[in-house]
Coordinates of C-alpha atoms and ligand atoms in Angstrom, one line a residue:
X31 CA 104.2 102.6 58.8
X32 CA 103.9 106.2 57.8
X33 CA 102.7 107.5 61.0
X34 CA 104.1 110.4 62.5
X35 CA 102.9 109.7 65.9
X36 CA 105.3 108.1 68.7
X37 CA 103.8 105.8 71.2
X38 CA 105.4 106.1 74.3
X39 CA 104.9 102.4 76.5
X40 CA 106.0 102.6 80.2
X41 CA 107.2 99.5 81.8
X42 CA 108.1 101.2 85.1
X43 CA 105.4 98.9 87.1
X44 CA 106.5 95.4 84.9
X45 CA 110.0 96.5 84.3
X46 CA 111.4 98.9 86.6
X47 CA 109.7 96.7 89.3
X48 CA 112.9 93.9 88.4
X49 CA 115.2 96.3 90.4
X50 CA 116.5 95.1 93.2
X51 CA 114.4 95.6 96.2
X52 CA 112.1 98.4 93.9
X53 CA 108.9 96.1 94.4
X54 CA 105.9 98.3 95.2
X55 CA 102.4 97.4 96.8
X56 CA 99.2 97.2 95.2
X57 CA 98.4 100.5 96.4
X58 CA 101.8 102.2 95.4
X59 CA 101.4 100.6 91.9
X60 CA 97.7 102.1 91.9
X61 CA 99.2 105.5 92.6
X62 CA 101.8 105.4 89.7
X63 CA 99.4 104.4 87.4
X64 CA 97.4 107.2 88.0
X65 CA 100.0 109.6 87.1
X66 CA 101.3 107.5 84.3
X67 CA 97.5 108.6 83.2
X68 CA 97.8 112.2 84.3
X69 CA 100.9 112.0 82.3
X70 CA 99.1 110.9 79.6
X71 CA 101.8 107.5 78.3
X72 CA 99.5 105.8 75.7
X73 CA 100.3 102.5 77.0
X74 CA 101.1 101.1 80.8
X75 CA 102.6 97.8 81.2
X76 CA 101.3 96.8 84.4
X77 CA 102.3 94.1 85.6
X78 CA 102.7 90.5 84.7
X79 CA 99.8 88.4 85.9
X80 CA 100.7 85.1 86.6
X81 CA 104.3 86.1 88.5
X82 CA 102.0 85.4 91.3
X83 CA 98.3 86.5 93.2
X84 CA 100.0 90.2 94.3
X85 CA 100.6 90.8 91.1
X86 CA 97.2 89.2 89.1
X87 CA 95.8 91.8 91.5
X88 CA 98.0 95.1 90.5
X89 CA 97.1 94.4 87.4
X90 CA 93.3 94.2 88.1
X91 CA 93.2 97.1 90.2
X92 CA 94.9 99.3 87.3
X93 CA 93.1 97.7 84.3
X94 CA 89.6 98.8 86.5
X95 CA 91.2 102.2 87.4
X96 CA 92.5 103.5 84.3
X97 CA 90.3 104.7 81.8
X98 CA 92.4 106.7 79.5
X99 CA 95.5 104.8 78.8
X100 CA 96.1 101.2 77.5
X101 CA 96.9 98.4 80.0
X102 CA 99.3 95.8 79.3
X103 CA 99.9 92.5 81.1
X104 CA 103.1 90.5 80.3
X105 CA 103.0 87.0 79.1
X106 CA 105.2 84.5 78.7
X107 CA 104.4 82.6 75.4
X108 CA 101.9 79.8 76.9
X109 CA 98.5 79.4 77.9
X110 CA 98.6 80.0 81.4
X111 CA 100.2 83.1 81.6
X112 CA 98.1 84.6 78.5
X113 CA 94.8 83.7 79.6
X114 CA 95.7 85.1 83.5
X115 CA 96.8 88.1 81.8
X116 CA 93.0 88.0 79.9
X117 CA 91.5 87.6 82.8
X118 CA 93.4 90.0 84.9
X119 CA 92.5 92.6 82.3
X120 CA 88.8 91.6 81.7
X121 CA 87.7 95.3 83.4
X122 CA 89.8 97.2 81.4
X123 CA 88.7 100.0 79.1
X124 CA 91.4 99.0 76.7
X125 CA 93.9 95.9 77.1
X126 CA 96.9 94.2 75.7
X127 CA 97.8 91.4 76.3
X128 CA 102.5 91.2 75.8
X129 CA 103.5 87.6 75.3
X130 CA 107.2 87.3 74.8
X131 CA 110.1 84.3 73.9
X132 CA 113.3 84.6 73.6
X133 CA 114.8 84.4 70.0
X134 CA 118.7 84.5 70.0
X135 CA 120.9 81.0 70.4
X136 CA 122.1 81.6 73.6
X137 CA 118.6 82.0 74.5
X138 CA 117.0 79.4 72.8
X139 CA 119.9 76.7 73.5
X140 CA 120.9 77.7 77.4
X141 CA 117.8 79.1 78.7
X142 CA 114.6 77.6 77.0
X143 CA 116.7 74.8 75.7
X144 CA 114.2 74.3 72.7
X145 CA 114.8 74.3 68.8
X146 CA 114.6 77.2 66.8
X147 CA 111.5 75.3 65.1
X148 CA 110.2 75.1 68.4
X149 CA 110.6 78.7 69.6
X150 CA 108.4 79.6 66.4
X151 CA 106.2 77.0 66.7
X152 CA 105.8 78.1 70.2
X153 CA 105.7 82.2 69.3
X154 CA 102.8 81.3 66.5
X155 CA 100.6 79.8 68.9
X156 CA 100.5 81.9 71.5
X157 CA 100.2 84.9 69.5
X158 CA 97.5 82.7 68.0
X159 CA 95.8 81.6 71.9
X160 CA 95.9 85.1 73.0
X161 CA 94.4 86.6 69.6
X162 CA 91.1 85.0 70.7
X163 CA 91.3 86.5 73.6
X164 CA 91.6 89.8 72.8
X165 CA 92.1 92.1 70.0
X166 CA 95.3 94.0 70.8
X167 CA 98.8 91.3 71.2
X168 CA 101.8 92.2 71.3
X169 CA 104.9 90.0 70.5
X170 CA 108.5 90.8 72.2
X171 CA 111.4 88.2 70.6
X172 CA 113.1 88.7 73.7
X173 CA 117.2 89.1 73.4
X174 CA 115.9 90.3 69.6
X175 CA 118.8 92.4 68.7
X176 CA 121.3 89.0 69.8
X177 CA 119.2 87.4 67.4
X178 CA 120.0 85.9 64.0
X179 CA 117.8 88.4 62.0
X180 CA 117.1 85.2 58.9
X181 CA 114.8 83.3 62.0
X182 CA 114.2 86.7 63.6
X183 CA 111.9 87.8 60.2
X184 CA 110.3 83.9 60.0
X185 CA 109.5 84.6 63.6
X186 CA 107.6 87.7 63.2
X187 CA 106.2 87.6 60.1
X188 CA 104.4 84.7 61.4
X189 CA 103.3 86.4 64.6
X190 CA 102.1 89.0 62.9
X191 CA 99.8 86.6 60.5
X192 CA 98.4 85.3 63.7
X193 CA 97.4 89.0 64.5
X194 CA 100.2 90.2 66.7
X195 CA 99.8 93.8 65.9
X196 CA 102.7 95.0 67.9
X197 CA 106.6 94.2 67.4
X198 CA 108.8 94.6 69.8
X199 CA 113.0 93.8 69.2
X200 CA 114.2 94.6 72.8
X201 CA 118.2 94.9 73.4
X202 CA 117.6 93.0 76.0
X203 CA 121.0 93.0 77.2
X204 CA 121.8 96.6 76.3
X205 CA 124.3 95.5 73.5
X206 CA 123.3 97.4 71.1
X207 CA 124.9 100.6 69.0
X208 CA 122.9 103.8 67.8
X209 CA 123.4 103.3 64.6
X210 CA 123.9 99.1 64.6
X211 CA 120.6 99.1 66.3
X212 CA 118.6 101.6 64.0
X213 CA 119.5 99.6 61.0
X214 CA 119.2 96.3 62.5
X215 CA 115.3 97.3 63.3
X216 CA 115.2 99.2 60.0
X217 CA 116.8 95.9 58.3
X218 CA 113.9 93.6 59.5
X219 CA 111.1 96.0 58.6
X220 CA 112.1 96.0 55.0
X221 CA 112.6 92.4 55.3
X222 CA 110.0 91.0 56.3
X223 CA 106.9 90.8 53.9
X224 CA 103.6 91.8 56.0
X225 CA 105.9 94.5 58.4
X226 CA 103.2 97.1 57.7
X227 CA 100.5 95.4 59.1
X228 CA 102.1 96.5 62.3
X229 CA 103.4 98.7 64.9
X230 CA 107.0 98.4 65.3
X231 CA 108.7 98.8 68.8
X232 CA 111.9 99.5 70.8
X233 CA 112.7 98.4 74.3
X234 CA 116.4 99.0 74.8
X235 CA 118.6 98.4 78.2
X236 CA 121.1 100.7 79.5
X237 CA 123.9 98.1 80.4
X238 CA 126.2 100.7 78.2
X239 CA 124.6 103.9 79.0
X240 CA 123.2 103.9 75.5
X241 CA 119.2 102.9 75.8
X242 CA 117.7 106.2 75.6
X243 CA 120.1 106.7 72.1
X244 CA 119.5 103.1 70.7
X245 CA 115.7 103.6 71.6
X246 CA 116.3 106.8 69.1
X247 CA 118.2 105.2 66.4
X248 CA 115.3 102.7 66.6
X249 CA 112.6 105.2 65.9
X250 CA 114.7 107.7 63.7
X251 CA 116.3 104.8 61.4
X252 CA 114.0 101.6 62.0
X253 CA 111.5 103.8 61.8
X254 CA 109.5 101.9 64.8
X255 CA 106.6 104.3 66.5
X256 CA 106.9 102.6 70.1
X257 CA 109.3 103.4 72.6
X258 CA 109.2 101.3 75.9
X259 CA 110.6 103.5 78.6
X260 CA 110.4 104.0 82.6
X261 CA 110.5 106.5 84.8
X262 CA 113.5 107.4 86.1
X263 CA 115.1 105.0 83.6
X264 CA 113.9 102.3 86.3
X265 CA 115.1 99.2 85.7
X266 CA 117.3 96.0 86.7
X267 CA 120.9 96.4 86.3
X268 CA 121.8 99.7 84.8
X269 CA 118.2 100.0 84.2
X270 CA 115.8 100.9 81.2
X271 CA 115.1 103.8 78.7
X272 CA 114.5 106.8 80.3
X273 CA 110.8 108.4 79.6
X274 CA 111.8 111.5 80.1
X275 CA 114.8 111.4 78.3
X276 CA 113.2 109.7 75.3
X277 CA 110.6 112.2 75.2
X278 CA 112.1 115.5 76.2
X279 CA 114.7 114.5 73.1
X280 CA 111.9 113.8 70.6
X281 CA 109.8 116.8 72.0
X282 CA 112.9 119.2 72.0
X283 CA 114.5 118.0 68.7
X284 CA 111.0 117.9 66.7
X285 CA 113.0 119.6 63.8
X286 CA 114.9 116.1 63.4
X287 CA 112.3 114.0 64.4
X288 CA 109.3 114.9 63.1
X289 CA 106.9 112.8 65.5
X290 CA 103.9 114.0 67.4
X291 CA 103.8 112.0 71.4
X292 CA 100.6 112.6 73.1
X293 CA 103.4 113.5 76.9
X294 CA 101.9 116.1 79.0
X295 CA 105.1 116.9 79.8
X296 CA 104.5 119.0 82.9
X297 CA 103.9 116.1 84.8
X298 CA 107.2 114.6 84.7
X299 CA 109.1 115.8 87.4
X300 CA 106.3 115.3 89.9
X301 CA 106.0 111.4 88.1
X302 CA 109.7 111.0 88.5
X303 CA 109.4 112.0 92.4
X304 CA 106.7 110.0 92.6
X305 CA 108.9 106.5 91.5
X306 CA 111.9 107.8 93.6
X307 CA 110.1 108.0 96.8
X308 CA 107.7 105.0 96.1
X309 CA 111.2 102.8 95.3
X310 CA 113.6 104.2 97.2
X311 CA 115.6 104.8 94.3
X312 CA 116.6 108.3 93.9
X313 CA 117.7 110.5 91.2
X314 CA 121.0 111.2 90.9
X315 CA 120.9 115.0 90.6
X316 CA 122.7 115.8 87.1
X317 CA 120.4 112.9 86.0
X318 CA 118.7 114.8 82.5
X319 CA 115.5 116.6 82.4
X320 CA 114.6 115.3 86.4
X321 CA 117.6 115.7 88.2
X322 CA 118.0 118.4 90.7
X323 CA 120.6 120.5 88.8
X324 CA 119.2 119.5 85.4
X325 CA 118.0 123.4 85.4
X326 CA 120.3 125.0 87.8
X327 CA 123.0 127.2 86.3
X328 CA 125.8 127.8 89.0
X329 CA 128.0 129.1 87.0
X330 CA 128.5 132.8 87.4
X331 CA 129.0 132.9 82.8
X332 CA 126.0 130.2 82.4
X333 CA 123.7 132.9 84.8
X334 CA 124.5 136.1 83.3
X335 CA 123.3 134.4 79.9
X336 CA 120.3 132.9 81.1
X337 CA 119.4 136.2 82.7
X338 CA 119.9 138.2 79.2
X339 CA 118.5 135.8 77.0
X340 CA 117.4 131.6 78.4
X341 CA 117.7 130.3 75.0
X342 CA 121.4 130.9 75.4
X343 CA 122.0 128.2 78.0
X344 CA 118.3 126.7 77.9
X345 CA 117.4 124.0 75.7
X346 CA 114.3 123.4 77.4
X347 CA 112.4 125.4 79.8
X348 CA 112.4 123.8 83.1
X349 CA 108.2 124.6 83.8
X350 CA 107.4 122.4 80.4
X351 CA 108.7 119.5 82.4
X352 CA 107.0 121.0 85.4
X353 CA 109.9 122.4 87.4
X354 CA 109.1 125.6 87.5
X355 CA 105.6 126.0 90.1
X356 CA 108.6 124.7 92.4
X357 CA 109.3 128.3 93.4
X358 CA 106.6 128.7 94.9
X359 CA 106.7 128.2 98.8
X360 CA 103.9 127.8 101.2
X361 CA 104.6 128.8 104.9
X362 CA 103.6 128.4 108.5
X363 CA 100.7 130.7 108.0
X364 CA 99.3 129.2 104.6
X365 CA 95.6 127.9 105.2
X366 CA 93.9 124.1 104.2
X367 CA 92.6 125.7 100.9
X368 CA 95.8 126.9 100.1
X369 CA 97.2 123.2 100.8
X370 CA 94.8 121.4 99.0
X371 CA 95.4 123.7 96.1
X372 CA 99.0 122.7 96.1
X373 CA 98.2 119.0 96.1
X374 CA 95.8 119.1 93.2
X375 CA 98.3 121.2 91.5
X376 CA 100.8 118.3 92.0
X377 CA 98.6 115.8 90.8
X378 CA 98.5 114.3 94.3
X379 CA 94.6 112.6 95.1
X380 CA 93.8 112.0 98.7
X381 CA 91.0 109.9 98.7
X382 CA 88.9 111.5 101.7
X383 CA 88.4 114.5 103.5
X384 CA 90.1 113.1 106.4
X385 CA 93.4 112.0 104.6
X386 CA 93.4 115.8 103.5
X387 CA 92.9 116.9 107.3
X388 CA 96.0 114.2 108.1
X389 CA 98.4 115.4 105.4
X390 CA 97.2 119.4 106.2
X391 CA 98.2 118.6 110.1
X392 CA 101.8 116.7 109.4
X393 CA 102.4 120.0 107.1
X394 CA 101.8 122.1 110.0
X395 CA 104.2 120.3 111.9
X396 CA 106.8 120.6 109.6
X397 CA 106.1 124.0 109.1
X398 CA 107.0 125.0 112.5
X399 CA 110.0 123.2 112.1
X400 CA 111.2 124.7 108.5
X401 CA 110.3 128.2 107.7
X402 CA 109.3 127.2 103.5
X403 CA 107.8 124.2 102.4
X404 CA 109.0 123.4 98.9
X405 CA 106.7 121.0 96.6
X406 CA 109.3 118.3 97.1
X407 CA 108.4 118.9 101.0
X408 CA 104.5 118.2 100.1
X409 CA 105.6 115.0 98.1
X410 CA 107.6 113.6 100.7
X411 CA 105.1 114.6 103.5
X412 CA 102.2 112.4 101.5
X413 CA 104.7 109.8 101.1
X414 CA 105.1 109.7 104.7
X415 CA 101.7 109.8 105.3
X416 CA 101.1 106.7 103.0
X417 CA 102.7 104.6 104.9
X418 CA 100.0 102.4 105.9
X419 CA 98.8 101.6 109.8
X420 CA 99.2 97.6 108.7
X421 CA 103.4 98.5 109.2
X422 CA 104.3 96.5 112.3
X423 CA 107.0 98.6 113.0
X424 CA 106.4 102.7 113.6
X425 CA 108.8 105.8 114.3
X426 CA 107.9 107.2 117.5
X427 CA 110.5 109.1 118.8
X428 CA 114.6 109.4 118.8
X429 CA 117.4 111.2 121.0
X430 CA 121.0 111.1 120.1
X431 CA 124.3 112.9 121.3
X432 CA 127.2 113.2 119.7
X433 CA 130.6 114.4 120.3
X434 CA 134.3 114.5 118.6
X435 CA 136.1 111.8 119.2
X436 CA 133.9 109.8 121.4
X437 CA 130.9 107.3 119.7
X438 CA 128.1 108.4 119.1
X439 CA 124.8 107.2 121.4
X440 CA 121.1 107.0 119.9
X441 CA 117.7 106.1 121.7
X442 CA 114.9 105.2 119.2
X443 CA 111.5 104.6 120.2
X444 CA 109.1 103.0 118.2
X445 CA 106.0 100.7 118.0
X446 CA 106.3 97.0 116.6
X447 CA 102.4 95.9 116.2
X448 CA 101.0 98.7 118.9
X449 CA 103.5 98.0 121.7
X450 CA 105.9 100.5 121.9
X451 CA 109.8 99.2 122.2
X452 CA 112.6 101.6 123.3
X453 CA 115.8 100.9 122.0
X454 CA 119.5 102.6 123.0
X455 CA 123.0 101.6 121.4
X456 CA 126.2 103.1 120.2
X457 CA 127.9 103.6 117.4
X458 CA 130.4 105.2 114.8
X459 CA 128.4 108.1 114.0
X460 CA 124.6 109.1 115.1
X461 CA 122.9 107.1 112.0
X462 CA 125.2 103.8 112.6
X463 CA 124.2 104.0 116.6
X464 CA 120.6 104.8 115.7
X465 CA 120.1 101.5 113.5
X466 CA 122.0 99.5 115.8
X467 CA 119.5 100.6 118.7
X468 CA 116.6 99.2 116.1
X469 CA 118.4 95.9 115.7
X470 CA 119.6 95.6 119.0
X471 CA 115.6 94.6 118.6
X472 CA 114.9 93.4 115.9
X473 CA 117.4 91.2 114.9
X474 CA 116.7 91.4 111.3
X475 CA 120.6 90.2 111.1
X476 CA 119.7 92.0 107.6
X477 CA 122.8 93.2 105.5
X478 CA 122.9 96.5 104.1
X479 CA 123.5 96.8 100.7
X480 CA 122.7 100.7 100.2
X481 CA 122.3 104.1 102.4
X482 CA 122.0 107.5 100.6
X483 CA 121.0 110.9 102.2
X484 CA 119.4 113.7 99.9
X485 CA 118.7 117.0 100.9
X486 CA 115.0 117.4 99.1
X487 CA 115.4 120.7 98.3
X488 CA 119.2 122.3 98.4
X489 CA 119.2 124.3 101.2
X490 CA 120.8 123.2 105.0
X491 CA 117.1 124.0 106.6
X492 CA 115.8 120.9 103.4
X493 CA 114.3 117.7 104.7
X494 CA 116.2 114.8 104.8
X495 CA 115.6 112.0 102.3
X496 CA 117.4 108.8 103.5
X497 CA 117.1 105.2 101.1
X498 CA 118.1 102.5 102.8
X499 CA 118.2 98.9 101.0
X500 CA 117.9 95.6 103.2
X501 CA 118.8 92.0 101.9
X502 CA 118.0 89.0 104.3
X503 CA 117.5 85.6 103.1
X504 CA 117.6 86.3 98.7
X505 CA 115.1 89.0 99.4
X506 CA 116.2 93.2 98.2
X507 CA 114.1 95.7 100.1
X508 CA 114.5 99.5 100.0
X509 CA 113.0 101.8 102.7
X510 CA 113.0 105.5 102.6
X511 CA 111.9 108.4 105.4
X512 CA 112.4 112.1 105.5
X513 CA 112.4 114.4 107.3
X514 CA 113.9 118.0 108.5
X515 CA 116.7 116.3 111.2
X516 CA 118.6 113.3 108.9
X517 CA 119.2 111.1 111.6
X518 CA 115.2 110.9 112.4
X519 CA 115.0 110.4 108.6
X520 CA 117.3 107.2 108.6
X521 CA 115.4 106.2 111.1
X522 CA 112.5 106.2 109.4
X523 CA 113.6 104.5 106.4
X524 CA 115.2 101.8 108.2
X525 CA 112.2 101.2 109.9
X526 CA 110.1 101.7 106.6
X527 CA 112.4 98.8 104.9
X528 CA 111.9 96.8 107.3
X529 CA 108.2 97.1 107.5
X530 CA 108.8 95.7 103.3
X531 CA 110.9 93.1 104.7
X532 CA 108.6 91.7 107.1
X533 CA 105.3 92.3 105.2
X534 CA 104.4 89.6 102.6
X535 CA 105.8 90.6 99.5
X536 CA 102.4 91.8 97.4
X537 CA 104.3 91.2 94.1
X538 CA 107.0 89.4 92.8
X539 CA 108.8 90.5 90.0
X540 CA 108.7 88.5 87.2
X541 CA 112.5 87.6 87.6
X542 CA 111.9 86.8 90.8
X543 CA 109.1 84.5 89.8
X544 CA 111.7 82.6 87.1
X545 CA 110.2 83.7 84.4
X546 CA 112.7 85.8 82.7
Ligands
KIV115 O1 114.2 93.1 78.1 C1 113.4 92.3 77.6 O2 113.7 91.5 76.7 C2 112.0 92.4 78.2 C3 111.0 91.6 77.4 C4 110.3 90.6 78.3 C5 110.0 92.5 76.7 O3 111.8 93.0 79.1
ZN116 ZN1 113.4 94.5 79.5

């Protein structure tokens, strides 16, 4: 494949959904795909169909809203799941269906417990079921790289002459080496006869920190022009290629590269908020490219040369990635037009005149409260404001007292299905009193796995962001709130994950659903 374009395939909704507790709603995975658009990937892995009904309908309600990007469903290799995924896709502008199988021994002897000659028999048919469905299949040998690469080219060569027309070799596992990778992919393109009839993909895991570099080699040595990535490097264990990694490297280093991507890379930092706040999982802040301090020079040296000359610290210039309109604060006195301005600007859609009004009003409020509102303010505001009135359980209200030495006391008020519950308990510190109080009505008997404050943006007068993850019973949540005083924050977020945890899950992840 000569082409000098790089595709850039985000699985954040299929998956970066497989962390635990990051499952989203309908709605939430509505809203990501529309930035996804906005941000311009070429191909969005929605979902995978037949996990169960929430997710047949994510996938419908992003194959009918999206009209610019491709939108995948995942598959695994049998009838069922391919023609759900057909069907779930029938609206879309442009569709793919993914089918996948497992390739490697372990695979095929522990998991699947089928014959090589079986896996390929397996592979050629469903490439072959789904090819009369629709036109555009790709084939993932899952645990490729773990694979023996003699069966590995029988395999694809014969997808691809039942018209798969995209490869993937994922490191499923995150095994792999830069340069052991690179040639491995590079190794079966030369290999296998008919390689050029198609596209050639990556899909690497981070288990050893490397999937953003493997996902490199891939491209740079195997010379494959698709790159599966998520926001955020989203993703079950140590999670998945970062986009904005990938990109900003192949974007940055074009010299080396060579590669055009279609990224309009001043969306990324309001995408990457975007999956934080929908997820709950948040960004640690010297992630790359996203990360709070990614652009921040403390240092007194690092300063003095970015003040005389950026490209002496600066490898990239923090408004390409779409830092920079950050700066700019509204205030207490800034009007509706002003407000709506900002949200267009940050790629936020309200879908009513009313919703506006809401989000304009809760701004107010918090503008009395905090004397600048940043943009990560305004995000975490509509988040807020997203929350839908279907939660059974609501903030209200919350008084607390601390002092040194003595435990701490909270009183939280808050609504469970319209009636409104008030709630009182101590404990070791103002947060641990203040979710006590909730469960002292709740009784959830929920174990918490995760709690993580963030000041949204740097300063003591910031909003709170609080994450809170839930298990109860096999089932992850994550809840988050914010807001100017922390402990109303945790609050929120403990009441938000457990609004998840007693809702019905909309979508199970295909892990979740057995099926990888
Ligand atoms: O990691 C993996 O192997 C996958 C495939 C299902 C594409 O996610
Ligand atoms: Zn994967």
């Amino acid at each position: 494949m000569g082409s000098d374009r790089l595709i850039i395939f985000d699985t954040t909704l299929r998956d970066g959904e497989q962390s635990p507790g990051a499952s989203m709603t309908r709605d939430e995975k509505v809203r990501i795909a529309r930035q996804l658009e906005r941000l311009r990937v070429d191909v969005i892995e929605a979902g995978f169909a037949a996990a169960s009904n929430g997710d047949f309908e994510s996938v419908q309600a992003i194959a009918r809203t999206v009209k610019d990007a491709t939108v995948c469903s995942l598959s695994r290799a049998n009838d069922r799941d391919i023609a759900r995924s057909a069907e779930a896709l029938k609206d879309a502008q442009r569709a793919r269906i993914h089918t996948f199988i497992a390739t490697s021994p372990l695979h095929m002897e522990k998991k699947l417990r089928m014959s090589p000659e079986e896996v390929l028999e397996q592979a050629k048919r469903s490439v072959r079921f789904a090819r009369n469905l629709l036109d555009d299949i790709e084939f993932s040998a899952e645990d490729g790289y773990r694979s023996d690469p003699d069966f590995l080219c029988r395999v694809i060569e014969a997808v691809i002459n039942e018209g798969a027309s995209t490869i993937n070799i994922p490191d499923t596992v995150g095994y792999g080496i830069p340069e052991l990778y690179g040639n491995f992919i590079k190794n079966l393109r030369e290999r296998v006869p008919n390689a050029d009839k198609a596209i050639w993909s990556v899909h690497c895991h981070n288990d050893l920190g490397m999937a953003v570099a493997n996902s490199l080699a891939g491209v740079k040595i195997g010379g494959a022009r698709q790159v599966e990535c998520t926001i955020n490097g989203l993703g079950e264990r140590a999670g998945n290629c970062a986009l904005e990694e990938v990109v900003m490297a192949v974007k940055t280093r074009r010299d080396h590269f060579g590669l055009d991507i279609n990224i309009a890379t001043e969306h990324i930092v309001a995408s990457s908020r975007m999956v934080s706040q929908i997820t709950g999982f948040v960004v640690q802040p010297n992630k790359a490219v996203v990360g709070a301090n990614a652009f921040a020079h403390a240092s007194g040296i690092h300063q003095d040369g970015v003040l005389k000359a950026r490209d002496t610290y600066e490898i990239m210039r923090a408004e390409d990635v779409g830092w920079s309109a950050n700066k700019i604060v509204l205030g207490k006195l800034s009007g509706r037009n002003a407000f709506k301005q900002r949200l267009q600007e940050l790629g936020v859609e309200l879908d009513s005149e009313a919703a506006i009004n809401t989000a304009f009003a809760a701004f107010k409020e918090l503008a009395d409260r905090k004397s600048e509102i940043f943009d990560e303010d305004i995000l975490a505001l509509v988040q807020e404001g997203s929350k839908t009135p279907e939660d059974v359980f609501q903030f209200v209200s919350l008084q607390q007292h601390s002092e040194t030495g003595e435990p701490s006391r909270a009183e939280v008020v808050f609504q469970h299905e319209g009636r409104e519950i008030k709630a009182s308990a101590q404990g070791n510190g103002p947060v641990d009193a203040c979710f006590k109080a909730i469960e002292s009505q709740v009784n959830s008997g929920a174990e918490m796995l995760l709690f993580s404050i963030n000041a949204i943006s740097g300063s003591t007068e910031s909003q709170g962001e609080v994450a809170v993850r839930l298990q109860r019973a096999g089932r992850v949540v994550n809840g988050v709130g914010a807001d100017p005083d922390v402990i109303v924050a945790s609050a929120k977020a403990y009441l938000n994950a457990l609004n998840r945890l007693y809702g019905q899950p909309e979508s199970v992840s295909a892990q979740e659903a057995g099926a990888i």
